[in-house]
């Protein structure tokens, strides 16, 4: 991958990430509060719907840029091209490695954001200070494993599906898809991936919001899923699925469409 292409991928991914995260933040807040152990109303209901947005605003660009720079670079060095059977595997590996790298930035931002979302009366800075004072840096990385375990299956579904839908649409119309068509493919791919990975998202939320010293604070995803299943059943495992699907479908439309458009403008 040439340096110019790398910079284009980094800038395009960052711009797309900021656009999505800030536009769709209210839906993310509703989802987090539906998944929180205290329930939607006690977590704030519809009050303070932008609580935690500073954390997202700061972390969004480097997070999205880290993902796409890794995704595009890994894609460029792995086998691809005429061997169509290798293409999905290439996208899966590239997306998975992209998520592992991006989560190094995403998780601290996500921890602070989610704790602010369920405590709308506390400022983002106060929550950051409280987490560092009581839990140290480890507190900011609580939920790293659960986030990676959520993001990798999500990417394994979303990105190959996005690329396949684009290829199918390109083949049908006889030329490469436009930015808006790429965005439509992204919306479908993102919504489907969001639905099937919701239980992992609920477990990740419970781990990040758990009080220090509690069983969920240990970060065991299977234990968190088991606890939700025993106390709330299937509805608990799919808490927040509607706002999650809506946010990620719209996010897929905005994110992947903006990414393609920005990258083409920069190349």
PDB file of C-alpha atoms in Angstrom:
ATOM      1  CA  UNK A   1       0.000   0.000   0.000  1.00  0.00           C
ATOM      2  CA  UNK A   2       1.452   3.359  -1.051  1.00  0.00           C
ATOM      3  CA  UNK A   3       1.895   6.129   1.582  1.00  0.00           C
ATOM      4  CA  UNK A   4      -0.706   8.283  -0.151  1.00  0.00           C
ATOM      5  CA  UNK A   5      -3.265   5.454   0.006  1.00  0.00           C
ATOM      6  CA  UNK A   6      -2.447   4.862   3.683  1.00  0.00           C
ATOM      7  CA  UNK A   7      -3.004   8.524   4.540  1.00  0.00           C
ATOM      8  CA  UNK A   8      -6.223   8.554   2.529  1.00  0.00           C
ATOM      9  CA  UNK A   9      -7.507   5.464   4.412  1.00  0.00           C
ATOM     10  CA  UNK A  10      -6.550   7.013   7.760  1.00  0.00           C
ATOM     11  CA  UNK A  11      -8.203  10.376   7.060  1.00  0.00           C
ATOM     12  CA  UNK A  12     -11.298   8.864   5.435  1.00  0.00           C
ATOM     13  CA  UNK A  13     -11.807   6.414   8.303  1.00  0.00           C
ATOM     14  CA  UNK A  14     -11.399   9.166  10.885  1.00  0.00           C
ATOM     15  CA  UNK A  15     -13.818  11.568   9.198  1.00  0.00           C
ATOM     16  CA  UNK A  16     -16.406   8.807   8.703  1.00  0.00           C
ATOM     17  CA  UNK A  17     -16.122   7.704  12.336  1.00  0.00           C
ATOM     18  CA  UNK A  18     -16.624  11.197  13.729  1.00  0.00           C
ATOM     19  CA  UNK A  19     -19.678  11.793  11.507  1.00  0.00           C
ATOM     20  CA  UNK A  20     -21.369   8.580  12.607  1.00  0.00           C
ATOM     21  CA  UNK A  21     -20.599   8.738  16.317  1.00  0.00           C
ATOM     22  CA  UNK A  22     -21.774  12.298  16.815  1.00  0.00           C
ATOM     23  CA  UNK A  23     -24.888  12.123  14.611  1.00  0.00           C
ATOM     24  CA  UNK A  24     -26.157   8.863  16.122  1.00  0.00           C
ATOM     25  CA  UNK A  25     -25.066   9.399  19.719  1.00  0.00           C
ATOM     26  CA  UNK A  26     -28.649   9.655  21.127  1.00  0.00           C
ATOM     27  CA  UNK A  27     -29.517   6.190  19.786  1.00  0.00           C
ATOM     28  CA  UNK A  28     -26.378   4.797  21.405  1.00  0.00           C
ATOM     29  CA  UNK A  29     -27.362   6.347  24.747  1.00  0.00           C
ATOM     30  CA  UNK A  30     -30.834   4.768  24.573  1.00  0.00           C
ATOM     31  CA  UNK A  31     -29.266   1.384  23.777  1.00  0.00           C
ATOM     32  CA  UNK A  32     -26.797   1.606  26.672  1.00  0.00           C
ATOM     33  CA  UNK A  33     -29.548   2.519  29.145  1.00  0.00           C
ATOM     34  CA  UNK A  34     -31.754  -0.343  27.951  1.00  0.00           C
ATOM     35  CA  UNK A  35     -28.835  -2.746  28.512  1.00  0.00           C
ATOM     36  CA  UNK A  36     -27.771  -1.354  31.898  1.00  0.00           C
ATOM     37  CA  UNK A  37     -28.432  -3.504  34.987  1.00  0.00           C
ATOM     38  CA  UNK A  38     -30.482  -0.759  36.709  1.00  0.00           C
ATOM     39  CA  UNK A  39     -32.891  -0.498  33.781  1.00  0.00           C
ATOM     40  CA  UNK A  40     -33.720   2.244  31.293  1.00  0.00           C
ATOM     41  CA  UNK A  41     -35.576   4.655  33.580  1.00  0.00           C
ATOM     42  CA  UNK A  42     -33.135   4.523  36.507  1.00  0.00           C
ATOM     43  CA  UNK A  43     -30.203   4.910  34.103  1.00  0.00           C
ATOM     44  CA  UNK A  44     -31.626   8.258  32.972  1.00  0.00           C
ATOM     45  CA  UNK A  45     -34.413   7.460  30.513  1.00  0.00           C
ATOM     46  CA  UNK A  46     -34.449  10.137  27.823  1.00  0.00           C
ATOM     47  CA  UNK A  47     -32.791  12.690  30.103  1.00  0.00           C
ATOM     48  CA  UNK A  48     -29.264  13.906  29.278  1.00  0.00           C
ATOM     49  CA  UNK A  49     -29.232  12.060  25.978  1.00  0.00           C
ATOM     50  CA  UNK A  50     -25.812  13.497  25.057  1.00  0.00           C
ATOM     51  CA  UNK A  51     -24.148  12.492  28.343  1.00  0.00           C
ATOM     52  CA  UNK A  52     -20.673  11.130  27.555  1.00  0.00           C
ATOM     53  CA  UNK A  53     -20.389  12.772  24.136  1.00  0.00           C
ATOM     54  CA  UNK A  54     -16.994  14.441  24.908  1.00  0.00           C
ATOM     55  CA  UNK A  55     -15.415  11.001  25.316  1.00  0.00           C
ATOM     56  CA  UNK A  56     -16.792   9.950  21.939  1.00  0.00           C
ATOM     57  CA  UNK A  57     -15.744  13.202  20.268  1.00  0.00           C
ATOM     58  CA  UNK A  58     -12.145  12.737  21.434  1.00  0.00           C
ATOM     59  CA  UNK A  59     -11.839   9.006  20.714  1.00  0.00           C
ATOM     60  CA  UNK A  60     -13.839   8.736  17.501  1.00  0.00           C
ATOM     61  CA  UNK A  61     -11.310   9.962  14.911  1.00  0.00           C
ATOM     62  CA  UNK A  62      -8.248   7.993  16.116  1.00  0.00           C
ATOM     63  CA  UNK A  63     -10.393   4.892  16.702  1.00  0.00           C
ATOM     64  CA  UNK A  64     -11.908   4.832  13.218  1.00  0.00           C
ATOM     65  CA  UNK A  65      -8.619   5.866  11.589  1.00  0.00           C
ATOM     66  CA  UNK A  66      -6.741   3.053  13.384  1.00  0.00           C
ATOM     67  CA  UNK A  67      -9.292   0.522  12.177  1.00  0.00           C
ATOM     68  CA  UNK A  68      -9.222   1.544   8.531  1.00  0.00           C
ATOM     69  CA  UNK A  69      -5.466   2.047   8.244  1.00  0.00           C
ATOM     70  CA  UNK A  70      -5.019  -1.502   9.603  1.00  0.00           C
ATOM     71  CA  UNK A  71      -7.880  -2.894   7.483  1.00  0.00           C
ATOM     72  CA  UNK A  72      -6.572  -1.446   4.209  1.00  0.00           C
ATOM     73  CA  UNK A  73      -2.917  -2.336   4.896  1.00  0.00           C
ATOM     74  CA  UNK A  74      -3.677  -5.930   5.874  1.00  0.00           C
ATOM     75  CA  UNK A  75      -5.965  -6.284   2.842  1.00  0.00           C
ATOM     76  CA  UNK A  76      -3.155  -5.068   0.576  1.00  0.00           C
ATOM     77  CA  UNK A  77      -0.642  -7.690   1.780  1.00  0.00           C
ATOM     78  CA  UNK A  78      -2.969 -10.701   1.933  1.00  0.00           C
ATOM     79  CA  UNK A  79      -3.766 -12.820  -1.161  1.00  0.00           C
ATOM     80  CA  UNK A  80      -6.649 -11.409  -3.193  1.00  0.00           C
ATOM     81  CA  UNK A  81      -7.689 -10.679  -6.740  1.00  0.00           C
ATOM     82  CA  UNK A  82      -8.761 -13.382  -9.192  1.00  0.00           C
ATOM     83  CA  UNK A  83      -9.190 -16.058  -6.492  1.00  0.00           C
ATOM     84  CA  UNK A  84     -12.740 -15.187  -5.460  1.00  0.00           C
ATOM     85  CA  UNK A  85     -12.813 -17.841  -2.735  1.00  0.00           C
ATOM     86  CA  UNK A  86      -9.937 -16.065  -0.949  1.00  0.00           C
ATOM     87  CA  UNK A  87     -11.638 -12.664  -0.963  1.00  0.00           C
ATOM     88  CA  UNK A  88     -14.031 -13.220   2.006  1.00  0.00           C
ATOM     89  CA  UNK A  89     -11.203 -14.688   4.103  1.00  0.00           C
ATOM     90  CA  UNK A  90      -8.999 -11.687   3.279  1.00  0.00           C
ATOM     91  CA  UNK A  91     -11.708  -9.242   4.398  1.00  0.00           C
ATOM     92  CA  UNK A  92     -12.373 -11.266   7.565  1.00  0.00           C
ATOM     93  CA  UNK A  93      -8.703 -11.343   8.612  1.00  0.00           C
ATOM     94  CA  UNK A  94      -8.195  -7.655   7.761  1.00  0.00           C
ATOM     95  CA  UNK A  95     -11.317  -6.587   9.670  1.00  0.00           C
ATOM     96  CA  UNK A  96     -10.438  -8.725  12.707  1.00  0.00           C
ATOM     97  CA  UNK A  97      -6.914  -7.298  12.977  1.00  0.00           C
ATOM     98  CA  UNK A  98      -8.350  -3.826  12.435  1.00  0.00           C
ATOM     99  CA  UNK A  99     -10.669  -4.315  15.417  1.00  0.00           C
ATOM    100  CA  UNK A 100      -7.891  -5.587  17.705  1.00  0.00           C
ATOM    101  CA  UNK A 101      -5.860  -2.440  16.994  1.00  0.00           C
ATOM    102  CA  UNK A 102      -8.812  -0.022  17.101  1.00  0.00           C
ATOM    103  CA  UNK A 103     -10.008  -1.411  20.454  1.00  0.00           C
ATOM    104  CA  UNK A 104      -6.806  -0.148  22.085  1.00  0.00           C
ATOM    105  CA  UNK A 105      -8.245   3.337  21.515  1.00  0.00           C
ATOM    106  CA  UNK A 106     -11.957   2.508  21.567  1.00  0.00           C
ATOM    107  CA  UNK A 107     -12.200   0.741  24.932  1.00  0.00           C
ATOM    108  CA  UNK A 108     -11.067   3.595  27.249  1.00  0.00           C
ATOM    109  CA  UNK A 109     -13.349   5.971  25.357  1.00  0.00           C
ATOM    110  CA  UNK A 110     -16.225   3.461  25.544  1.00  0.00           C
ATOM    111  CA  UNK A 111     -15.803   2.828  29.281  1.00  0.00           C
ATOM    112  CA  UNK A 112     -15.994   6.530  30.116  1.00  0.00           C
ATOM    113  CA  UNK A 113     -18.824   7.130  27.626  1.00  0.00           C
ATOM    114  CA  UNK A 114     -21.038   4.304  28.893  1.00  0.00           C
ATOM    115  CA  UNK A 115     -20.547   5.213  32.540  1.00  0.00           C
ATOM    116  CA  UNK A 116     -21.479   8.810  31.705  1.00  0.00           C
ATOM    117  CA  UNK A 117     -24.537   7.641  29.766  1.00  0.00           C
ATOM    118  CA  UNK A 118     -25.991   5.869  32.815  1.00  0.00           C
ATOM    119  CA  UNK A 119     -24.971   8.708  35.184  1.00  0.00           C
ATOM    120  CA  UNK A 120     -26.135  11.822  33.292  1.00  0.00           C
ATOM    121  CA  UNK A 121     -25.642  14.045  36.352  1.00  0.00           C
ATOM    122  CA  UNK A 122     -21.869  13.332  36.357  1.00  0.00           C
ATOM    123  CA  UNK A 123     -19.507  14.992  33.883  1.00  0.00           C
ATOM    124  CA  UNK A 124     -17.233  13.004  31.566  1.00  0.00           C
ATOM    125  CA  UNK A 125     -14.142  14.438  33.273  1.00  0.00           C
ATOM    126  CA  UNK A 126     -15.441  13.468  36.713  1.00  0.00           C
ATOM    127  CA  UNK A 127     -16.110   9.890  35.579  1.00  0.00           C
ATOM    128  CA  UNK A 128     -12.640   9.667  33.997  1.00  0.00           C
ATOM    129  CA  UNK A 129     -11.016  10.946  37.213  1.00  0.00           C
ATOM    130  CA  UNK A 130     -13.095   8.578  39.373  1.00  0.00           C
ATOM    131  CA  UNK A 131     -12.179   5.573  37.210  1.00  0.00           C
ATOM    132  CA  UNK A 132      -8.463   6.387  37.248  1.00  0.00           C
ATOM    133  CA  UNK A 133      -8.451   7.068  41.011  1.00  0.00           C
ATOM    134  CA  UNK A 134     -10.292   3.877  42.016  1.00  0.00           C
ATOM    135  CA  UNK A 135      -9.233   1.425  39.303  1.00  0.00           C
ATOM    136  CA  UNK A 136      -6.178   2.908  37.587  1.00  0.00           C
ATOM    137  CA  UNK A 137      -5.425   2.453  33.893  1.00  0.00           C
ATOM    138  CA  UNK A 138      -6.788  -1.108  34.134  1.00  0.00           C
ATOM    139  CA  UNK A 139     -10.205   0.394  34.820  1.00  0.00           C
ATOM    140  CA  UNK A 140     -10.152   2.167  31.467  1.00  0.00           C
ATOM    141  CA  UNK A 141      -9.395  -1.141  29.770  1.00  0.00           C
ATOM    142  CA  UNK A 142     -12.048  -3.110  31.596  1.00  0.00           C
ATOM    143  CA  UNK A 143     -14.032  -4.844  28.896  1.00  0.00           C
ATOM    144  CA  UNK A 144     -11.208  -4.934  26.321  1.00  0.00           C
ATOM    145  CA  UNK A 145     -11.585  -8.685  25.816  1.00  0.00           C
ATOM    146  CA  UNK A 146     -15.379  -8.481  25.684  1.00  0.00           C
ATOM    147  CA  UNK A 147     -15.210  -5.609  23.189  1.00  0.00           C
ATOM    148  CA  UNK A 148     -12.832  -7.534  20.925  1.00  0.00           C
ATOM    149  CA  UNK A 149     -15.065 -10.617  21.267  1.00  0.00           C
ATOM    150  CA  UNK A 150     -18.005  -8.459  20.161  1.00  0.00           C
ATOM    151  CA  UNK A 151     -16.229  -6.582  17.378  1.00  0.00           C
ATOM    152  CA  UNK A 152     -14.508  -9.492  15.656  1.00  0.00           C
ATOM    153  CA  UNK A 153     -17.719 -11.518  15.045  1.00  0.00           C
ATOM    154  CA  UNK A 154     -19.415  -8.258  14.037  1.00  0.00           C
ATOM    155  CA  UNK A 155     -16.692  -7.501  11.481  1.00  0.00           C
ATOM    156  CA  UNK A 156     -16.611 -11.116  10.285  1.00  0.00           C
ATOM    157  CA  UNK A 157     -20.276 -10.677   9.331  1.00  0.00           C
ATOM    158  CA  UNK A 158     -20.375  -7.010   8.303  1.00  0.00           C
ATOM    159  CA  UNK A 159     -17.334  -6.496   6.095  1.00  0.00           C
ATOM    160  CA  UNK A 160     -17.460  -9.629   3.890  1.00  0.00           C
ATOM    161  CA  UNK A 161     -21.215  -9.009   3.488  1.00  0.00           C
ATOM    162  CA  UNK A 162     -20.583  -5.348   2.584  1.00  0.00           C
ATOM    163  CA  UNK A 163     -17.913  -6.285   0.025  1.00  0.00           C
ATOM    164  CA  UNK A 164     -20.097  -9.074  -1.436  1.00  0.00           C
ATOM    165  CA  UNK A 165     -23.128  -6.781  -1.784  1.00  0.00           C
ATOM    166  CA  UNK A 166     -20.966  -4.148  -3.512  1.00  0.00           C
ATOM    167  CA  UNK A 167     -19.543  -6.761  -5.897  1.00  0.00           C
ATOM    168  CA  UNK A 168     -23.029  -8.095  -6.680  1.00  0.00           C
ATOM    169  CA  UNK A 169     -24.411  -4.597  -7.319  1.00  0.00           C
ATOM    170  CA  UNK A 170     -21.371  -3.709  -9.482  1.00  0.00           C
ATOM    171  CA  UNK A 171     -21.850  -6.890 -11.514  1.00  0.00           C
ATOM    172  CA  UNK A 172     -25.599  -6.234 -11.955  1.00  0.00           C
ATOM    173  CA  UNK A 173     -25.135  -2.678 -13.250  1.00  0.00           C
ATOM    174  CA  UNK A 174     -21.898  -3.258 -15.164  1.00  0.00           C
ATOM    175  CA  UNK A 175     -19.749  -0.707 -13.328  1.00  0.00           C
ATOM    176  CA  UNK A 176     -18.324  -0.020  -9.870  1.00  0.00           C
ATOM    177  CA  UNK A 177     -20.868   1.097  -7.260  1.00  0.00           C
ATOM    178  CA  UNK A 178     -21.226   4.785  -6.434  1.00  0.00           C
ATOM    179  CA  UNK A 179     -20.672   6.129  -2.906  1.00  0.00           C
ATOM    180  CA  UNK A 180     -24.411   6.116  -2.109  1.00  0.00           C
ATOM    181  CA  UNK A 181     -24.729   2.525  -3.316  1.00  0.00           C
ATOM    182  CA  UNK A 182     -21.791   1.507  -1.137  1.00  0.00           C
ATOM    183  CA  UNK A 183     -23.578   3.220   1.752  1.00  0.00           C
ATOM    184  CA  UNK A 184     -26.806   1.264   1.139  1.00  0.00           C
ATOM    185  CA  UNK A 185     -24.811  -1.988   1.150  1.00  0.00           C
ATOM    186  CA  UNK A 186     -23.183  -0.834   4.386  1.00  0.00           C
ATOM    187  CA  UNK A 187     -26.554  -0.196   6.006  1.00  0.00           C
ATOM    188  CA  UNK A 188     -27.830  -3.705   5.234  1.00  0.00           C
ATOM    189  CA  UNK A 189     -24.577  -5.360   6.279  1.00  0.00           C
ATOM    190  CA  UNK A 190     -24.328  -3.347   9.497  1.00  0.00           C
ATOM    191  CA  UNK A 191     -27.937  -3.918  10.551  1.00  0.00           C
ATOM    192  CA  UNK A 192     -27.694  -7.680  10.104  1.00  0.00           C
ATOM    193  CA  UNK A 193     -24.355  -7.883  11.926  1.00  0.00           C
ATOM    194  CA  UNK A 194     -25.747  -5.729  14.754  1.00  0.00           C
ATOM    195  CA  UNK A 195     -28.717  -8.032  15.316  1.00  0.00           C
ATOM    196  CA  UNK A 196     -26.735 -11.268  15.555  1.00  0.00           C
ATOM    197  CA  UNK A 197     -24.069  -9.821  17.878  1.00  0.00           C
ATOM    198  CA  UNK A 198     -26.429  -8.041  20.325  1.00  0.00           C
ATOM    199  CA  UNK A 199     -25.957 -10.591  23.169  1.00  0.00           C
ATOM    200  CA  UNK A 200     -22.194  -9.955  23.067  1.00  0.00           C
ATOM    201  CA  UNK A 201     -22.879  -6.219  23.146  1.00  0.00           C
ATOM    202  CA  UNK A 202     -25.112  -6.600  26.224  1.00  0.00           C
ATOM    203  CA  UNK A 203     -22.398  -8.638  27.991  1.00  0.00           C
ATOM    204  CA  UNK A 204     -19.792  -5.977  27.122  1.00  0.00           C
ATOM    205  CA  UNK A 205     -22.022  -3.215  28.522  1.00  0.00           C
ATOM    206  CA  UNK A 206     -22.618  -5.120  31.785  1.00  0.00           C
ATOM    207  CA  UNK A 207     -18.868  -5.712  32.218  1.00  0.00           C
ATOM    208  CA  UNK A 208     -17.979  -2.062  31.620  1.00  0.00           C
ATOM    209  CA  UNK A 209     -20.700  -0.788  33.966  1.00  0.00           C
ATOM    210  CA  UNK A 210     -20.109  -3.336  36.749  1.00  0.00           C
ATOM    211  CA  UNK A 211     -18.940  -2.062  40.116  1.00  0.00           C
ATOM    212  CA  UNK A 212     -15.286  -2.731  40.916  1.00  0.00           C
ATOM    213  CA  UNK A 213     -14.930  -6.068  42.695  1.00  0.00           C
ATOM    214  CA  UNK A 214     -18.213  -7.525  41.413  1.00  0.00           C
ATOM    215  CA  UNK A 215     -18.348 -10.767  39.410  1.00  0.00           C
ATOM    216  CA  UNK A 216     -18.976  -8.993  36.098  1.00  0.00           C
ATOM    217  CA  UNK A 217     -16.001  -6.690  36.717  1.00  0.00           C
ATOM    218  CA  UNK A 218     -13.727  -9.705  36.179  1.00  0.00           C
ATOM    219  CA  UNK A 219     -14.562  -9.491  32.473  1.00  0.00           C
ATOM    220  CA  UNK A 220     -15.726 -13.069  31.925  1.00  0.00           C
ATOM    221  CA  UNK A 221     -18.032 -12.843  28.896  1.00  0.00           C
ATOM    222  CA  UNK A 222     -19.565 -16.330  29.310  1.00  0.00           C
ATOM    223  CA  UNK A 223     -20.317 -15.653  32.986  1.00  0.00           C
ATOM    224  CA  UNK A 224     -21.933 -12.325  32.087  1.00  0.00           C
ATOM    225  CA  UNK A 225     -24.057 -13.963  29.379  1.00  0.00           C
ATOM    226  CA  UNK A 226     -25.041 -16.759  31.786  1.00  0.00           C
ATOM    227  CA  UNK A 227     -26.071 -14.244  34.459  1.00  0.00           C
ATOM    228  CA  UNK A 228     -28.227 -12.302  31.985  1.00  0.00           C
ATOM    229  CA  UNK A 229     -29.836 -15.500  30.721  1.00  0.00           C
ATOM    230  CA  UNK A 230     -30.689 -16.693  34.246  1.00  0.00           C
ATOM    231  CA  UNK A 231     -32.189 -13.371  35.394  1.00  0.00           C
ATOM    232  CA  UNK A 232     -33.757 -11.961  32.220  1.00  0.00           C
ATOM    233  CA  UNK A 233     -33.797 -14.733  29.635  1.00  0.00           C
ATOM    234  CA  UNK A 234     -33.774 -14.087  25.886  1.00  0.00           C
ATOM    235  CA  UNK A 235     -35.199 -10.532  26.163  1.00  0.00           C
ATOM    236  CA  UNK A 236     -32.245  -9.628  28.386  1.00  0.00           C
ATOM    237  CA  UNK A 237     -29.724 -10.982  25.899  1.00  0.00           C
ATOM    238  CA  UNK A 238     -31.293  -8.902  23.133  1.00  0.00           C
ATOM    239  CA  UNK A 239     -31.888  -5.749  25.196  1.00  0.00           C
ATOM    240  CA  UNK A 240     -31.447  -2.660  23.042  1.00  0.00           C
ATOM    241  CA  UNK A 241     -31.457  -4.624  19.774  1.00  0.00           C
ATOM    242  CA  UNK A 242     -33.763  -2.133  17.993  1.00  0.00           C
ATOM    243  CA  UNK A 243     -31.760   1.053  18.711  1.00  0.00           C
ATOM    244  CA  UNK A 244     -28.544  -0.925  18.107  1.00  0.00           C
ATOM    245  CA  UNK A 245     -29.744  -2.090  14.682  1.00  0.00           C
ATOM    246  CA  UNK A 246     -31.074   1.372  13.833  1.00  0.00           C
ATOM    247  CA  UNK A 247     -27.858   3.111  14.897  1.00  0.00           C
ATOM    248  CA  UNK A 248     -25.580   0.669  13.104  1.00  0.00           C
ATOM    249  CA  UNK A 249     -27.704   0.517   9.923  1.00  0.00           C
ATOM    250  CA  UNK A 250     -27.747   4.299   9.718  1.00  0.00           C
ATOM    251  CA  UNK A 251     -24.143   4.296  10.865  1.00  0.00           C
ATOM    252  CA  UNK A 252     -23.199   1.826   8.136  1.00  0.00           C
ATOM    253  CA  UNK A 253     -24.869   4.072   5.562  1.00  0.00           C
ATOM    254  CA  UNK A 254     -23.090   7.209   6.809  1.00  0.00           C
ATOM    255  CA  UNK A 255     -19.768   5.595   7.797  1.00  0.00           C
ATOM    256  CA  UNK A 256     -19.041   3.436   4.765  1.00  0.00           C
ATOM    257  CA  UNK A 257     -20.484   5.969   2.320  1.00  0.00           C
ATOM    258  CA  UNK A 258     -18.485   8.826   3.855  1.00  0.00           C
ATOM    259  CA  UNK A 259     -15.375   6.633   3.959  1.00  0.00           C
ATOM    260  CA  UNK A 260     -15.572   5.764   0.258  1.00  0.00           C
ATOM    261  CA  UNK A 261     -16.339   9.350  -0.776  1.00  0.00           C
ATOM    262  CA  UNK A 262     -13.561  10.884   1.362  1.00  0.00           C
ATOM    263  CA  UNK A 263     -11.007   8.291   0.250  1.00  0.00           C
ATOM    264  CA  UNK A 264     -11.805   8.880  -3.432  1.00  0.00           C
ATOM    265  CA  UNK A 265     -11.513  12.647  -2.946  1.00  0.00           C
ATOM    266  CA  UNK A 266      -8.084  12.253  -1.328  1.00  0.00           C
ATOM    267  CA  UNK A 267      -6.622   9.858  -3.925  1.00  0.00           C
TER     268      UNK A 267
END
